Tab-separated table of C-alpha atoms and ligand atoms in Angstrom:
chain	number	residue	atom	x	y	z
A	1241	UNK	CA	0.000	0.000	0.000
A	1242	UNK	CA	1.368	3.624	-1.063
A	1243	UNK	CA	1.002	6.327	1.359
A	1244	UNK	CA	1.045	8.719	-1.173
A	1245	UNK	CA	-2.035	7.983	-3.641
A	1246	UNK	CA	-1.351	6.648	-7.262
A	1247	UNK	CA	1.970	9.408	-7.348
A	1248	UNK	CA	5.110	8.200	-8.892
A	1249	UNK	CA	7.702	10.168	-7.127
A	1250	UNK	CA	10.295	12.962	-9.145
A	1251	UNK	CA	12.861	12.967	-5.976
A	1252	UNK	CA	15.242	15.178	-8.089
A	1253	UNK	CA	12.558	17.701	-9.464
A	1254	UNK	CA	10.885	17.944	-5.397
A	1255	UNK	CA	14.902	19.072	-4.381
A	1256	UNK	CA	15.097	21.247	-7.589
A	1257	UNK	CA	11.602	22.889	-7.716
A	1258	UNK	CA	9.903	22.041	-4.704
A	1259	UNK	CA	11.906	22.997	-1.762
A	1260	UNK	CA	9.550	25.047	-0.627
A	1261	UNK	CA	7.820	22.024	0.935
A	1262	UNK	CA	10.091	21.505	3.630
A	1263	UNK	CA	11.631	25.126	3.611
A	1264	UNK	CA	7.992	26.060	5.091
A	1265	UNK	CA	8.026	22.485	7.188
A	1266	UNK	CA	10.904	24.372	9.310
A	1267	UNK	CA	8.500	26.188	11.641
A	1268	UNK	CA	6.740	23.310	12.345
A	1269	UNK	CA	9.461	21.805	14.239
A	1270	UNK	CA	9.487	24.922	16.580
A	1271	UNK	CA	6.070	23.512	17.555
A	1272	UNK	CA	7.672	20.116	17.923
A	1273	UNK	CA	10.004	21.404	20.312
A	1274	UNK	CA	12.236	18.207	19.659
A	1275	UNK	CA	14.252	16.944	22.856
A	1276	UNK	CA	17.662	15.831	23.151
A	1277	UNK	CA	17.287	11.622	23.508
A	1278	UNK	CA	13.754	11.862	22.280
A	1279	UNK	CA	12.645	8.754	19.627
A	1280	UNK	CA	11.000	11.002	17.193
A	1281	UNK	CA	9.039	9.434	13.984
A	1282	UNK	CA	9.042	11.745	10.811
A	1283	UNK	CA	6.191	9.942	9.179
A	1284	UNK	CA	6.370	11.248	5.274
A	1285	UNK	CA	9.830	12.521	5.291
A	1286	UNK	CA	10.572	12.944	1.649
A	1287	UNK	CA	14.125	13.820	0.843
A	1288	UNK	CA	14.923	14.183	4.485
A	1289	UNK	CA	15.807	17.648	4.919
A	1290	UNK	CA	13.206	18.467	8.378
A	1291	UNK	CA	14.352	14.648	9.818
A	1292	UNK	CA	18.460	15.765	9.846
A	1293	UNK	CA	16.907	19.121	11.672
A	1294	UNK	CA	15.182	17.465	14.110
A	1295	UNK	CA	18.258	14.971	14.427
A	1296	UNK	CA	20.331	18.169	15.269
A	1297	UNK	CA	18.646	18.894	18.527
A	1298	UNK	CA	20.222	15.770	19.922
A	1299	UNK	CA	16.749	13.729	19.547
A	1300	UNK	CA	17.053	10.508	17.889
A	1301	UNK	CA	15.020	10.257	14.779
A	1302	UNK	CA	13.462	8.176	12.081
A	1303	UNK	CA	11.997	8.765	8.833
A	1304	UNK	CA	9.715	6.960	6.828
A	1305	UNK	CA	8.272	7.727	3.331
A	1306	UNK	CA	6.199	5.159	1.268
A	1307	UNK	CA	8.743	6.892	-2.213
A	1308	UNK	CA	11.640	4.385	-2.527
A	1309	UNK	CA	12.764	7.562	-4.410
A	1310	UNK	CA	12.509	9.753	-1.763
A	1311	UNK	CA	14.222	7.780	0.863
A	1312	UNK	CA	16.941	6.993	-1.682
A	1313	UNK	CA	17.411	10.520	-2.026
A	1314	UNK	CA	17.261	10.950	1.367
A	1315	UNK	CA	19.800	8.057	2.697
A	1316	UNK	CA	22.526	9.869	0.237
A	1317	UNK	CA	22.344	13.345	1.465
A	1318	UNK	CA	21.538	12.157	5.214
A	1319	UNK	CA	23.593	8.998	5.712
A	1320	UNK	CA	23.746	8.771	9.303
A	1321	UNK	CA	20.023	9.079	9.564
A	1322	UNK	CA	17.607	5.976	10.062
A	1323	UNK	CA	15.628	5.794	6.588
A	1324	UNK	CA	12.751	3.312	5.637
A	1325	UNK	CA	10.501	2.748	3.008
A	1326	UNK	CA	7.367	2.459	5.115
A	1327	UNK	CA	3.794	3.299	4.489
A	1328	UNK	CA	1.328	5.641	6.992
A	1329	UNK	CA	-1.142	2.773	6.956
A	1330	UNK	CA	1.162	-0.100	7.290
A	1331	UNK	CA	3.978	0.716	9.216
A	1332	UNK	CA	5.785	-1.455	12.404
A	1333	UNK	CA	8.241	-0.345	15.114
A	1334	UNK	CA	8.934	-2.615	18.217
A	1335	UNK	CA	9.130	0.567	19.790
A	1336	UNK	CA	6.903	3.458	20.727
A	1337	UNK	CA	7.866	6.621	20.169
A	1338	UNK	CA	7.544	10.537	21.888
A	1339	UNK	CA	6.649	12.295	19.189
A	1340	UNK	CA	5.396	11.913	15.810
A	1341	UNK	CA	6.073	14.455	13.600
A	1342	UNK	CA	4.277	14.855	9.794
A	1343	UNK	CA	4.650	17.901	7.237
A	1344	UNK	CA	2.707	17.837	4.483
A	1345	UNK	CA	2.295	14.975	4.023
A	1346	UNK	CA	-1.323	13.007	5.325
A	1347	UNK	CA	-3.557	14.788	2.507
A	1348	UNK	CA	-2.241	11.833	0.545
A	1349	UNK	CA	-3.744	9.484	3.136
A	1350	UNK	CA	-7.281	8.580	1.697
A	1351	UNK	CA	-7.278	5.855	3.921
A	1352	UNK	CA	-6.762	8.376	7.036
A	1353	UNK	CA	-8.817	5.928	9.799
A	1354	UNK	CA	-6.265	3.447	9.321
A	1355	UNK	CA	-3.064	5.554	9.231
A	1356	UNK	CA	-4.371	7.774	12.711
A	1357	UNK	CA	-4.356	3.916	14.359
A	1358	UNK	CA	-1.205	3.292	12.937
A	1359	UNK	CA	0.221	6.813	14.401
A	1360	UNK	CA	-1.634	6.152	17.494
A	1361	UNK	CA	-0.450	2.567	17.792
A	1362	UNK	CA	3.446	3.893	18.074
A	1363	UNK	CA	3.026	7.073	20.234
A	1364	UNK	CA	3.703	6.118	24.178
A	1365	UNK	CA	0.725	8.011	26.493
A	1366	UNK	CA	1.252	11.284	26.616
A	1367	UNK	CA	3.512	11.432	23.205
A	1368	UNK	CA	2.418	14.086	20.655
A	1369	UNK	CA	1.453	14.258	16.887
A	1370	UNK	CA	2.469	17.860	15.227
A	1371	UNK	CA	0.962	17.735	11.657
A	1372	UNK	CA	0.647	20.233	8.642
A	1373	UNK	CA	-1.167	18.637	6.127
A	1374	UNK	CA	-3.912	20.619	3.424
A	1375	UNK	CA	-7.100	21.623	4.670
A	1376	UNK	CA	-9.987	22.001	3.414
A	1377	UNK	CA	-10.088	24.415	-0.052
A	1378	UNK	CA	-6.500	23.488	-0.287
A	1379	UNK	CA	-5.689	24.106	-3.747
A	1380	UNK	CA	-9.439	24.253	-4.662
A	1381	UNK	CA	-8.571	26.505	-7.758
A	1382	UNK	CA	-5.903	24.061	-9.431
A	1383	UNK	CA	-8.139	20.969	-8.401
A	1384	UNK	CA	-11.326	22.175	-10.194
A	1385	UNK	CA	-9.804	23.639	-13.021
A	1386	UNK	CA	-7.511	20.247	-13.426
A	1387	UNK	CA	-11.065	18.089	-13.267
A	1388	UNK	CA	-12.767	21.043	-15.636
A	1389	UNK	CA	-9.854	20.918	-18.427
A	1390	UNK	CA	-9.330	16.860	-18.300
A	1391	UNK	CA	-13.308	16.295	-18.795
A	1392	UNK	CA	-13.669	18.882	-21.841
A	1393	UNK	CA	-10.588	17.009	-23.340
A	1394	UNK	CA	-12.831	13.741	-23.246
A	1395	UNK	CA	-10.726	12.651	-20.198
A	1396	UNK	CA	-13.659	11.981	-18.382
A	1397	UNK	CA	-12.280	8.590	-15.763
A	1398	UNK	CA	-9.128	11.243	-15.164
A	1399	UNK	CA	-10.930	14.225	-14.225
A	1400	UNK	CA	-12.569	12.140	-11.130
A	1401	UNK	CA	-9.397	11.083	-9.958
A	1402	UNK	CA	-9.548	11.304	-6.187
A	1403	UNK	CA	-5.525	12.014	-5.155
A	1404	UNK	CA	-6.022	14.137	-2.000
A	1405	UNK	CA	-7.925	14.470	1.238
A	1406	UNK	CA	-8.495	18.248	2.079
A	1407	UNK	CA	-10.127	17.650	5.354
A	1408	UNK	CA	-11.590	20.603	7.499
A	1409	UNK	CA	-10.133	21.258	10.785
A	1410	UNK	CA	-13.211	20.521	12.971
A	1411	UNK	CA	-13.231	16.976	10.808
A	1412	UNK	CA	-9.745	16.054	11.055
A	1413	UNK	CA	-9.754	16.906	15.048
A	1414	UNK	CA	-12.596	14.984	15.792
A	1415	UNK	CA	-11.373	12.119	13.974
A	1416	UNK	CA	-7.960	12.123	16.095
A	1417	UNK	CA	-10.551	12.924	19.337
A	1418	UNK	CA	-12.291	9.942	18.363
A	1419	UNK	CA	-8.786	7.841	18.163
A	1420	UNK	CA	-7.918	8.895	21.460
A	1421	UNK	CA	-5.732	12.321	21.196
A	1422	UNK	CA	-6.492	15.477	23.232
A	1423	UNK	CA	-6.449	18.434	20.848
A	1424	UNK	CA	-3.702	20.862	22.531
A	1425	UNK	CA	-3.919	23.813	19.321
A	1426	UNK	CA	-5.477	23.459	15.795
A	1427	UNK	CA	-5.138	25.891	13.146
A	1428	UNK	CA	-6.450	26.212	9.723
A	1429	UNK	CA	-5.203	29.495	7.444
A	1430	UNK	CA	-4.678	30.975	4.311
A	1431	UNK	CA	-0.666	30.471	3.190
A	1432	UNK	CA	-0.691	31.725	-0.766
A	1433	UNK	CA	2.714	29.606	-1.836
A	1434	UNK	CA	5.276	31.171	-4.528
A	1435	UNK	CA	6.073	28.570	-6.937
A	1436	UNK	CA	9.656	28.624	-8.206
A	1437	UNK	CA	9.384	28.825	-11.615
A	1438	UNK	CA	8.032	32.298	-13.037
A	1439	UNK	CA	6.799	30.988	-16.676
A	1440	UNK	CA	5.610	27.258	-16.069
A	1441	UNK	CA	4.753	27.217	-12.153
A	1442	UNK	CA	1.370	25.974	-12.308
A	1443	UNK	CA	2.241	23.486	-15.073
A	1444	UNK	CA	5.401	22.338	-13.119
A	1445	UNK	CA	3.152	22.134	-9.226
A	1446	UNK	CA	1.235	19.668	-11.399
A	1447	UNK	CA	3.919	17.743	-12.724
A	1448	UNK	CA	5.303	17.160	-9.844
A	1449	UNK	CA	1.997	16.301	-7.542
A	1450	UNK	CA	-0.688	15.843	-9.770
A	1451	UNK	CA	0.684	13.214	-12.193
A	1452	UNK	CA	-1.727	10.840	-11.344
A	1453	UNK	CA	-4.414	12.973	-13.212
A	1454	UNK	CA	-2.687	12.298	-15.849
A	1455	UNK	CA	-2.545	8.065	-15.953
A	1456	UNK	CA	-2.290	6.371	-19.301
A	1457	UNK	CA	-2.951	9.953	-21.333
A	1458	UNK	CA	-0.333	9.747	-24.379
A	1459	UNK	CA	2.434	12.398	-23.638
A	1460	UNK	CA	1.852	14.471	-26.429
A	1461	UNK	CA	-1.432	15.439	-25.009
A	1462	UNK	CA	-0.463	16.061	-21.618
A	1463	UNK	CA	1.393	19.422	-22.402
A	1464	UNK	CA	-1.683	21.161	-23.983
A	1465	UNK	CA	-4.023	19.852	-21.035
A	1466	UNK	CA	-1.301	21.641	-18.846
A	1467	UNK	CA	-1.268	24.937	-20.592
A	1468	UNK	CA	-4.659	25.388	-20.820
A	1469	UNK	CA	-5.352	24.316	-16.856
A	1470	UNK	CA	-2.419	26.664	-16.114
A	1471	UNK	CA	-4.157	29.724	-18.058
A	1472	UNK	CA	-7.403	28.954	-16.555
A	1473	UNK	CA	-6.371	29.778	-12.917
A	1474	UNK	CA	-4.263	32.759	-14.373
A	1475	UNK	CA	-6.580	34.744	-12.900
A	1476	UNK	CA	-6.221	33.329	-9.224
A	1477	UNK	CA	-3.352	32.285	-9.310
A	1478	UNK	CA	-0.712	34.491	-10.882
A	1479	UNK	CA	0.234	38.506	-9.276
A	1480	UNK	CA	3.417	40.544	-9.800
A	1481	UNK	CA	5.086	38.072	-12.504
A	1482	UNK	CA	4.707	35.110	-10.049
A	1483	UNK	CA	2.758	32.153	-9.803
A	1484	UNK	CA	1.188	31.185	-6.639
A	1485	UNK	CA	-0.327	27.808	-5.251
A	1486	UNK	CA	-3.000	28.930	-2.869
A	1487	UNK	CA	-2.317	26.727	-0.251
A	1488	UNK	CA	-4.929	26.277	3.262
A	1489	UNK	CA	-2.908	24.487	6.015
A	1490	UNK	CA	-4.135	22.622	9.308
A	1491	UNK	CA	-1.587	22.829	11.483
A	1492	UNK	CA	-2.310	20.206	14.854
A	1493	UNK	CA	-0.934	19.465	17.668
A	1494	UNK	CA	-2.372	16.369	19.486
A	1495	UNK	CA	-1.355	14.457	22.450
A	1496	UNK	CA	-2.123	10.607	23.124
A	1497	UNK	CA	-4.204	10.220	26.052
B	2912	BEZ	C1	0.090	20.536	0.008
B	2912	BEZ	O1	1.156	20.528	0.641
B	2912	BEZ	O2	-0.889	21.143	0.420
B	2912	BEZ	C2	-0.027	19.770	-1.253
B	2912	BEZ	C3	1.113	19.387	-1.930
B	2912	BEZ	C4	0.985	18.665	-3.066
B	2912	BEZ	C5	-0.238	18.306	-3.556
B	2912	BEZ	C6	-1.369	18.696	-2.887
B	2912	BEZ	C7	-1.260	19.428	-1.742
């Protein structure tokens, strides 16, 4: 089982283009407040880069990322950090650890009951889950225009391609309430995203995340789909020369009871 739905993984085009992922992921460890000699689970670490910060304040840390990609990416630049190909539904630790720590990362979990077990399953009492993931009308703009351009291209079976969860923040912490956490802050705001590339950021955001819209369409078609989804949301999307992803975050933190 994939944690991330249907995606095939670009591990050199996410460290090239994408940084911003984990650039913005550095705050987030401020609200982890990592201890020295903590066990500390990054659960959808990509390329690595927020596991070696955590692993700097002393606590010991692991990362897992379903993206053999990713964590071979991430065992080259990071080699004296614990790596594993492990899914958020389906992973196994003998231990339990303090804190479990996820940046953008569980809007690819569809299956979200069975990965909040699996989180809850490895915390010890009183260990805490800091998340980021998309909330709900993450992205809307990009999402309906993608379904909107696929299905007047005849691509009807793409354009209901379900790839994310965008869940609101009273749904998401009810769901971990009804697993067991106590809800110690939850946040859900606007964070408009500058996308690296000035001429083709829409087109490249998609390449990178949204492949999956895209299964089993001949290549030569993909590239007009792309420019015309990327001039619909011109109009949302794109201010002083730049092209923006209009990102909603939940940001949680949740502690095992
Ligand atoms: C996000 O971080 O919100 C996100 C990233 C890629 C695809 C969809 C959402």
């Amino acid at each position: 089982m994939q944690t991330r739905t249907n995606t095939s993984w670009n591990a050199a085009l996410y460290e090239d283009k994408h940084s911003f992922v984990f650039k913005y992921g550095e705050d987030l460890i401020s609200m982890l407040a990592p201890q020295a000699g903590e066990r500390i689970l990054d659960l959808g670490c990509g390329t690595g880069h927020l596991t070696h910060q955590i692993s700097l304040t002393g606590a010991r840390v692991t990362g897992i990322d379903s993206s053999a990609s990713m964590i071979g990416k991430a065992s080259v630049i990071f080699p004296d950090i614990d790596f594993r190909v492990m899914s958020a539904t389906d992973f196994h630790f003998d231990e339990s650890f303090d804190a479990i720590f996820s940046n953008a990362v569980l809007h690819w979990v569809l299956d979200k009951e069975t990965a909040i077990d699996c989180i809850t399953h490895h915390l010890r009492p009183g260990g805490r889950l800091v998340l980021e993931m998309g909330g709900k009308g993450n992205v809307e703009d990009i999402v309906v225009n993608t379904r909107k351009v696929l299905t007047r291209h005849g691509y009807y079976k793409n354009a209901t391609t379900q790839l994310w969860y965008f869940p609101s923040l009273g749904e998401y912490t009810s769901l971990l309430e009804k697993k067991g956490f106590r809800i110690n802050y939850a946040s859900h705001y606007d964070r408009p995203t500058e996308l690296q590339d000035t001429e083709n950021g829409i087109k490249d955001w998609i390449r990178m995340f949204g492949n999956a819209f895209f299964k089993d369409i001949p290549q030569k078609d993909i590239d007009p789909v792309l420019e015309e989804i990327q001039e619909s949301v011109r109009s949302t999307n794109y201010r002083n020369h730049k092209w923006y992803g209009n990102y909603k975050r939940l940001r949680i933190e949740a502690v095992k009871n």
